Amino acid sequence: MGKTYLVVGASRGIGAEVAKHFVATGHRVIGVSRTPAIAGEWLKADVSTPEGIEKIIQSVTSETIDALLYMGGTWEAGAFTDAFEITRSPYAETRRVIDVNTIAPIEITKGLMETLQRSSNPKAIFIGALSGFDNGATKEVANTASKFGLRGAVQSLRVAYRGYGVGFSVINPGNVATAEVLDDIQSGRFAAQTPIPMADLIQTIEWILQLSRDVDVSEVNLRQR
Ligand SMILES: NC(=O)c1ccc[n+]([C@@H]2O[C@H](COP(=O)([O-])OP(=O)(O)OC[C@H]3O[C@@H](n4cnc5c(N)ncnc54)[C@H](OP(=O)(O)O)[C@@H]3O)[C@@H](O)[C@H]2O)c1
C-alpha cells in the first residue's frame, strides 16, 4: 500500500529527485519548498520563518505521515568554491543557513510527532553532510555549524521522543550528483571527481524506510571513492 511522505526541498536537487522517486513508485508525496515542487502535492512554505514552519505543521495535522524526509537545505553564496570568503559572509547569511538546516528540522519534527505516530512504522530522515563531523569542517562556517548542529539535534530528538516509536536517521553524504554539483564539476568550480550517484542516496533512504520499528539507523555516511 502506498505511504505518505513529507519531502522538504522538493523543488530542486536531492529533495526533487526523492520526491520524483516516491511518486513514481506509487506513494503520496507532499513536497515543501518556496518554488514549485517537481513532483507530488506542492506545499508552499519558507522553512526559514516561524510562519512557514507553522503552515507545514497545520497543513498536515489531520493526515497520517509515514516519514518526514528533510532533504532540503541551503549554504553560503559561493560556498565550496574559491569565491567564498568568510569575511564577506554577513550575519543574515549565518542566520539563514542555520535557520533552514538546523532550526527548521527541529521545529518541524516537534510539530509532526503526533501526525507521525499515526503511521505503523514512522521515520524521520534528515540530510546532513560530511562537514558535520570532527575534522570534516570546511571554511563555510555557518554550513559546518548547521550540519554539526543537525547531528546533535537528531541525537537529542531521539532521546526526547523515546517511546514515540519514530525512527530517527541522518544521512551524511559527500558531493551528490545533483544538476548543480555536476555543473560545478563540469565548469571546473569543483575539482574533477565522481559524485555519489543519486540512485545510491535514494536506495539508502528506501533501506532505512523498510527496516522494522525495532531498529534505528542513527547515521549513514556516504563517502566518494
Ligand atoms: N548536493 C550535494 O552534493 C550535497 C552533499 C551533502 C549534503 N547536501 C545537503 O543536502 C541538502 C540539499 O542539497 P541540494 O544540493 O539538493 O540543494 P538544492 O539543489 O539547492 O535544493 C535545495 C532545496 O531546499 C529547498 N529550500 C532551501 N531553502 C528553503 C527555504 N527557506 N524554505 C523552503 N525550502 C527551502 C529549495 O527549495 P526552494 O528554493 O524552492 O525553496 C530546494 O528544493 C542541503 O542541506 C545540503 O547541505 C547536499
GROMACS .gro file of C-alpha atoms and ligand atoms in nm:
model
  273
    1MET     CA    1   0.000   0.000   0.000
    2GLY     CA    2   0.119   0.348  -0.079
    3LYS     CA    3   0.266   0.556   0.200
    4THR     CA    4   0.260   0.930   0.254
    5TYR     CA    5   0.591   1.113   0.268
    6LEU     CA    6   0.655   1.477   0.351
    7VAL     CA    7   0.960   1.580   0.150
    8VAL     CA    8   1.122   1.912   0.238
    9GLY     CA    9   1.317   2.059  -0.054
   10ALA     CA   10   1.104   1.910  -0.332
   11SER     CA   11   1.173   2.176  -0.594
   12ARG     CA   12   1.540   2.106  -0.674
   13GLY     CA   13   1.840   1.887  -0.612
   14ILE     CA   14   1.822   1.588  -0.379
   15GLY     CA   15   1.469   1.657  -0.249
   16ALA     CA   16   1.327   1.686  -0.601
   17GLU     CA   17   1.477   1.351  -0.701
   18VAL     CA   18   1.349   1.189  -0.381
   19ALA     CA   19   1.000   1.331  -0.443
   20LYS     CA   20   1.002   1.206  -0.804
   21HIS     CA   21   1.115   0.861  -0.693
   22PHE     CA   22   0.840   0.813  -0.437
   23VAL     CA   23   0.566   0.945  -0.668
   24ALA     CA   24   0.693   0.710  -0.942
   25THR     CA   25   0.684   0.416  -0.702
   26GLY     CA   26   0.322   0.474  -0.606
   27HIS     CA   27   0.341   0.682  -0.290
   28ARG     CA   28   0.182   1.010  -0.196
   29VAL     CA   29   0.433   1.292  -0.165
   30ILE     CA   30   0.370   1.629  -0.006
   31GLY     CA   31   0.659   1.845  -0.122
   32VAL     CA   32   0.768   2.154   0.069
   33SER     CA   33   0.958   2.438  -0.098
   34ARG     CA   34   0.922   2.807  -0.184
   35THR     CA   35   0.920   2.746  -0.559
   36PRO     CA   36   0.701   2.473  -0.715
   37ALA     CA   37   0.770   2.111  -0.622
   38ILE     CA   38   0.885   1.887  -0.908
   39ALA     CA   39   0.651   1.602  -0.812
   40GLY     CA   40   0.366   1.534  -0.574
   41GLU     CA   41   0.147   1.789  -0.400
   42TRP     CA   42   0.323   2.120  -0.351
   43LEU     CA   43   0.304   2.274  -0.006
   44LYS     CA   44   0.449   2.623  -0.046
   45ALA     CA   45   0.638   2.728   0.265
   46ASP     CA   46   0.955   2.910   0.364
   47VAL     CA   47   1.108   2.694   0.638
   48SER     CA   48   1.338   2.979   0.748
   49THR     CA   49   1.037   3.151   0.907
   50PRO     CA   50   0.815   3.052   1.203
   51GLU     CA   51   0.511   3.115   0.979
   52GLY     CA   52   0.640   2.871   0.718
   53ILE     CA   53   0.706   2.602   0.979
   54GLU     CA   54   0.361   2.653   1.133
   55LYS     CA   55   0.196   2.635   0.790
   56ILE     CA   56   0.356   2.294   0.727
   57ILE     CA   57   0.251   2.158   1.064
   58GLN     CA   58  -0.107   2.287   1.036
   59SER     CA   59  -0.145   2.167   0.676
   60VAL     CA   60  -0.082   1.802   0.765
   61THR     CA   61  -0.217   1.790   1.119
   62SER     CA   62  -0.509   1.559   1.030
   63GLU     CA   63  -0.303   1.336   0.794
   64THR     CA   64  -0.106   1.019   0.854
   65ILE     CA   65   0.254   1.094   0.758
   66ASP     CA   66   0.474   0.784   0.729
   67ALA     CA   67   0.800   0.974   0.705
   68LEU     CA   68   0.945   1.320   0.723
   69LEU     CA   69   1.219   1.331   0.462
   70TYR     CA   70   1.408   1.653   0.535
   71MET     CA   71   1.614   1.673   0.215
   72GLY     CA   72   1.627   2.049   0.161
   73GLY     CA   73   1.890   2.287   0.277
   74THR     CA   74   2.100   2.587   0.198
   75TRP     CA   75   2.455   2.717   0.228
   76GLU     CA   76   2.654   3.036   0.185
   77ALA     CA   77   2.673   3.216  -0.151
   78GLY     CA   78   2.973   3.083  -0.342
   79ALA     CA   79   3.020   2.804  -0.087
   80PHE     CA   80   3.272   2.527  -0.161
   81THR     CA   81   3.442   2.732  -0.433
   82ASP     CA   82   3.731   2.979  -0.428
   83ALA     CA   83   3.468   3.256  -0.442
   84PHE     CA   84   3.369   3.202  -0.077
   85GLU     CA   85   3.538   3.431   0.172
   86ILE     CA   86   3.426   3.423   0.538
   87THR     CA   87   3.495   3.794   0.592
   88ARG     CA   88   3.229   3.876   0.330
   89SER     CA   89   2.964   3.644   0.479
   90PRO     CA   90   2.712   3.863   0.666
   91TYR     CA   91   2.507   3.792   0.978
   92ALA     CA   92   2.193   3.737   0.769
   93GLU     CA   93   2.364   3.455   0.582
   94THR     CA   94   2.472   3.278   0.901
   95ARG     CA   95   2.117   3.315   1.032
   96ARG     CA   96   1.953   3.182   0.712
   97VAL     CA   97   2.176   2.876   0.688
   98ILE     CA   98   2.125   2.775   1.049
   99ASP     CA   99   1.751   2.852   1.032
  100VAL     CA  100   1.699   2.623   0.731
  101ASN     CA  101   1.949   2.345   0.810
  102THR     CA  102   1.910   2.316   1.188
  103ILE     CA  103   1.621   2.510   1.344
  104ALA     CA  104   1.356   2.413   1.086
  105PRO     CA  105   1.432   2.038   1.112
  106ILE     CA  106   1.395   2.059   1.491
  107GLU     CA  107   1.073   2.258   1.489
  108ILE     CA  108   0.908   2.070   1.201
  109THR     CA  109   0.987   1.738   1.370
  110LYS     CA  110   0.840   1.858   1.701
  111GLY     CA  111   0.527   1.975   1.522
  112LEU     CA  112   0.485   1.649   1.329
  113MET     CA  113   0.533   1.399   1.612
  114GLU     CA  114   0.160   1.338   1.670
  115THR     CA  115   0.099   1.310   1.296
  116LEU     CA  116   0.389   1.065   1.250
  117GLN     CA  117   0.261   0.850   1.533
  118ARG     CA  118  -0.045   0.755   1.324
  119SER     CA  119   0.185   0.558   1.093
  120SER     CA  120   0.258   0.190   1.164
  121ASN     CA  121   0.635   0.247   1.116
  122PRO     CA  122   0.716   0.618   1.120
  123LYS     CA  123   1.057   0.763   1.036
  124ALA     CA  124   1.226   1.099   1.024
  125ILE     CA  125   1.527   1.112   0.791
  126PHE     CA  126   1.746   1.420   0.757
  127ILE     CA  127   2.016   1.514   0.510
  128GLY     CA  128   2.337   1.611   0.687
  129ALA     CA  129   2.683   1.640   0.537
  130LEU     CA  130   3.034   1.511   0.598
  131SER     CA  131   3.124   1.864   0.714
  132GLY     CA  132   2.916   1.791   1.023
  133PHE     CA  133   3.193   1.570   1.166
  134ASP     CA  134   3.513   1.637   1.358
  135ASN     CA  135   3.794   1.703   1.113
  136GLY     CA  136   3.541   1.740   0.831
  137ALA     CA  137   3.484   2.114   0.867
  138THR     CA  138   3.513   2.339   0.563
  139LYS     CA  139   3.568   2.716   0.560
  140GLU     CA  140   3.190   2.767   0.528
  141VAL     CA  141   3.137   2.826   0.899
  142ALA     CA  142   2.756   2.856   0.904
  143ASN     CA  143   2.709   2.547   0.690
  144THR     CA  144   2.952   2.346   0.901
  145ALA     CA  145   2.788   2.463   1.224
  146SER     CA  146   2.443   2.385   1.086
  147LYS     CA  147   2.539   2.029   0.998
  148PHE     CA  148   2.716   1.964   1.330
  149GLY     CA  149   2.406   2.109   1.495
  150LEU     CA  150   2.170   1.891   1.294
  151ARG     CA  151   2.351   1.577   1.406
  152GLY     CA  152   2.328   1.686   1.769
  153ALA     CA  153   1.964   1.784   1.734
  154VAL     CA  154   1.868   1.447   1.590
  155GLN     CA  155   2.059   1.261   1.863
  156SER     CA  156   1.864   1.467   2.115
  157LEU     CA  157   1.527   1.426   1.940
  158ARG     CA  158   1.579   1.051   1.962
  159VAL     CA  159   1.620   1.079   2.338
  160ALA     CA  160   1.344   1.334   2.387
  161TYR     CA  161   1.088   1.131   2.191
  162ARG     CA  162   1.187   0.786   2.310
  163GLY     CA  163   0.868   0.584   2.335
  164TYR     CA  164   0.701   0.757   2.040
  165GLY     CA  165   0.804   0.477   1.803
  166VAL     CA  166   0.964   0.708   1.546
  167GLY     CA  167   1.296   0.614   1.386
  168PHE     CA  168   1.546   0.900   1.350
  169SER     CA  169   1.827   0.894   1.094
  170VAL     CA  170   2.078   1.137   0.944
  171ILE     CA  171   2.238   1.065   0.607
  172ASN     CA  172   2.572   1.244   0.565
  173PRO     CA  173   2.686   1.239   0.203
  174GLY     CA  174   2.985   1.375   0.018
  175ASN     CA  175   2.903   1.554  -0.307
  176VAL     CA  176   2.589   1.408  -0.462
  177ALA     CA  177   2.519   1.407  -0.836
  178THR     CA  178   2.262   1.686  -0.845
  179ALA     CA  179   2.241   1.903  -1.157
  180GLU     CA  180   2.422   2.182  -0.969
  181VAL     CA  181   2.708   1.962  -0.849
  182LEU     CA  182   2.750   1.808  -1.197
  183ASP     CA  183   2.763   2.160  -1.343
  184ASP     CA  184   3.019   2.270  -1.081
  185ILE     CA  185   3.242   1.976  -1.174
  186GLN     CA  186   3.194   2.029  -1.546
  187SER     CA  187   3.277   2.401  -1.524
  188GLY     CA  188   3.583   2.349  -1.305
  189ARG     CA  189   3.440   2.529  -0.998
  190PHE     CA  190   3.478   2.191  -0.824
  191ALA     CA  191   3.782   1.968  -0.872
  192ALA     CA  192   3.740   1.669  -1.103
  193GLN     CA  193   3.561   1.397  -0.906
  194THR     CA  194   3.288   1.136  -0.921
  195PRO     CA  195   2.990   1.241  -0.709
  196ILE     CA  196   2.768   0.997  -0.524
  197PRO     CA  197   2.503   0.864  -0.763
  198MET     CA  198   2.152   0.983  -0.678
  199ALA     CA  199   2.031   0.623  -0.702
  200ASP     CA  200   2.261   0.527  -0.414
  201LEU     CA  201   2.125   0.803  -0.196
  202ILE     CA  202   1.767   0.707  -0.279
  203GLN     CA  203   1.842   0.342  -0.208
  204THR     CA  204   1.979   0.441   0.133
  205ILE     CA  205   1.652   0.618   0.212
  206GLU     CA  206   1.449   0.320   0.088
  207TRP     CA  207   1.656   0.087   0.305
  208ILE     CA  208   1.600   0.293   0.620
  209LEU     CA  209   1.227   0.320   0.547
  210GLN     CA  210   1.193  -0.055   0.505
  211LEU     CA  211   1.359  -0.151   0.833
  212SER     CA  212   1.136  -0.256   1.120
  213ARG     CA  213   1.024  -0.034   1.407
  214ASP     CA  214   1.274  -0.209   1.629
  215VAL     CA  215   1.590  -0.054   1.491
  216ASP     CA  216   1.724   0.298   1.446
  217VAL     CA  217   1.986   0.366   1.181
  218SER     CA  218   2.124   0.666   1.363
  219GLU     CA  219   2.360   0.783   1.087
  220VAL     CA  220   2.477   0.673   0.744
  221ASN     CA  221   2.788   0.832   0.593
  222LEU     CA  222   2.825   0.813   0.217
  223ARG     CA  223   3.180   0.894   0.105
  224GLN     CA  224   3.303   0.939  -0.250
  225ARG     CA  225   3.571   0.696  -0.353
  226LIG     N1  226   2.420   1.828  -0.328
  226LIG     C1  227   2.517   1.776  -0.258
  226LIG     O1  228   2.620   1.732  -0.310
  226LIG     C2  229   2.506   1.764  -0.108
  226LIG     C3  230   2.606   1.698  -0.036
  226LIG     C4  231   2.596   1.686   0.102
  226LIG     C5  232   2.486   1.740   0.166
  226LIG     N2  233   2.391   1.803   0.093
  226LIG     C6  234   2.278   1.862   0.165
  226LIG     O2  235   2.157   1.830   0.103
  226LIG     C7  236   2.066   1.939   0.117
  226LIG     C8  237   2.008   1.972  -0.019
  226LIG     O3  238   2.112   1.998  -0.109
  226LIG     P1  239   2.081   2.012  -0.265
  226LIG     O4  240   2.210   2.003  -0.335
  226LIG     O5  241   1.969   1.923  -0.304
  226LIG     O6  242   2.030   2.165  -0.269
  226LIG     P2  243   1.945   2.245  -0.378
  226LIG     O7  244   1.955   2.180  -0.511
  226LIG     O8  245   1.982   2.388  -0.368
  226LIG     O9  246   1.795   2.226  -0.325
  226LIG     C9  247   1.761   2.281  -0.202
  226LIG    C10  248   1.614   2.255  -0.176
  226LIG    O10  249   1.584   2.307  -0.045
  226LIG    C11  250   1.476   2.400  -0.057
  226LIG     N3  251   1.490   2.513   0.033
  226LIG    C12  252   1.601   2.590   0.054
  226LIG     N4  253   1.572   2.690   0.137
  226LIG    C13  254   1.440   2.679   0.168
  226LIG    C14  255   1.351   2.753   0.248
  226LIG     N5  256   1.391   2.864   0.312
  226LIG     N6  257   1.223   2.712   0.260
  226LIG    C15  258   1.181   2.600   0.193
  226LIG     N7  259   1.261   2.525   0.116
  226LIG    C16  260   1.388   2.565   0.103
  226LIG    C17  261   1.482   2.450  -0.202
  226LIG    O11  262   1.355   2.493  -0.242
  226LIG     P3  263   1.317   2.645  -0.279
  226LIG    O12  264   1.442   2.719  -0.315
  226LIG    O13  265   1.219   2.630  -0.391
  226LIG    O14  266   1.252   2.697  -0.156
  226LIG    C18  267   1.524   2.324  -0.276
  226LIG    O15  268   1.412   2.245  -0.305
  226LIG    C19  269   2.145   2.051   0.185
  226LIG    O16  270   2.118   2.052   0.322
  226LIG    C20  271   2.288   2.013   0.161
  226LIG    O17  272   2.373   2.061   0.262
  226LIG    C21  273   2.397   1.817  -0.042
   0.00000   0.00000   0.00000
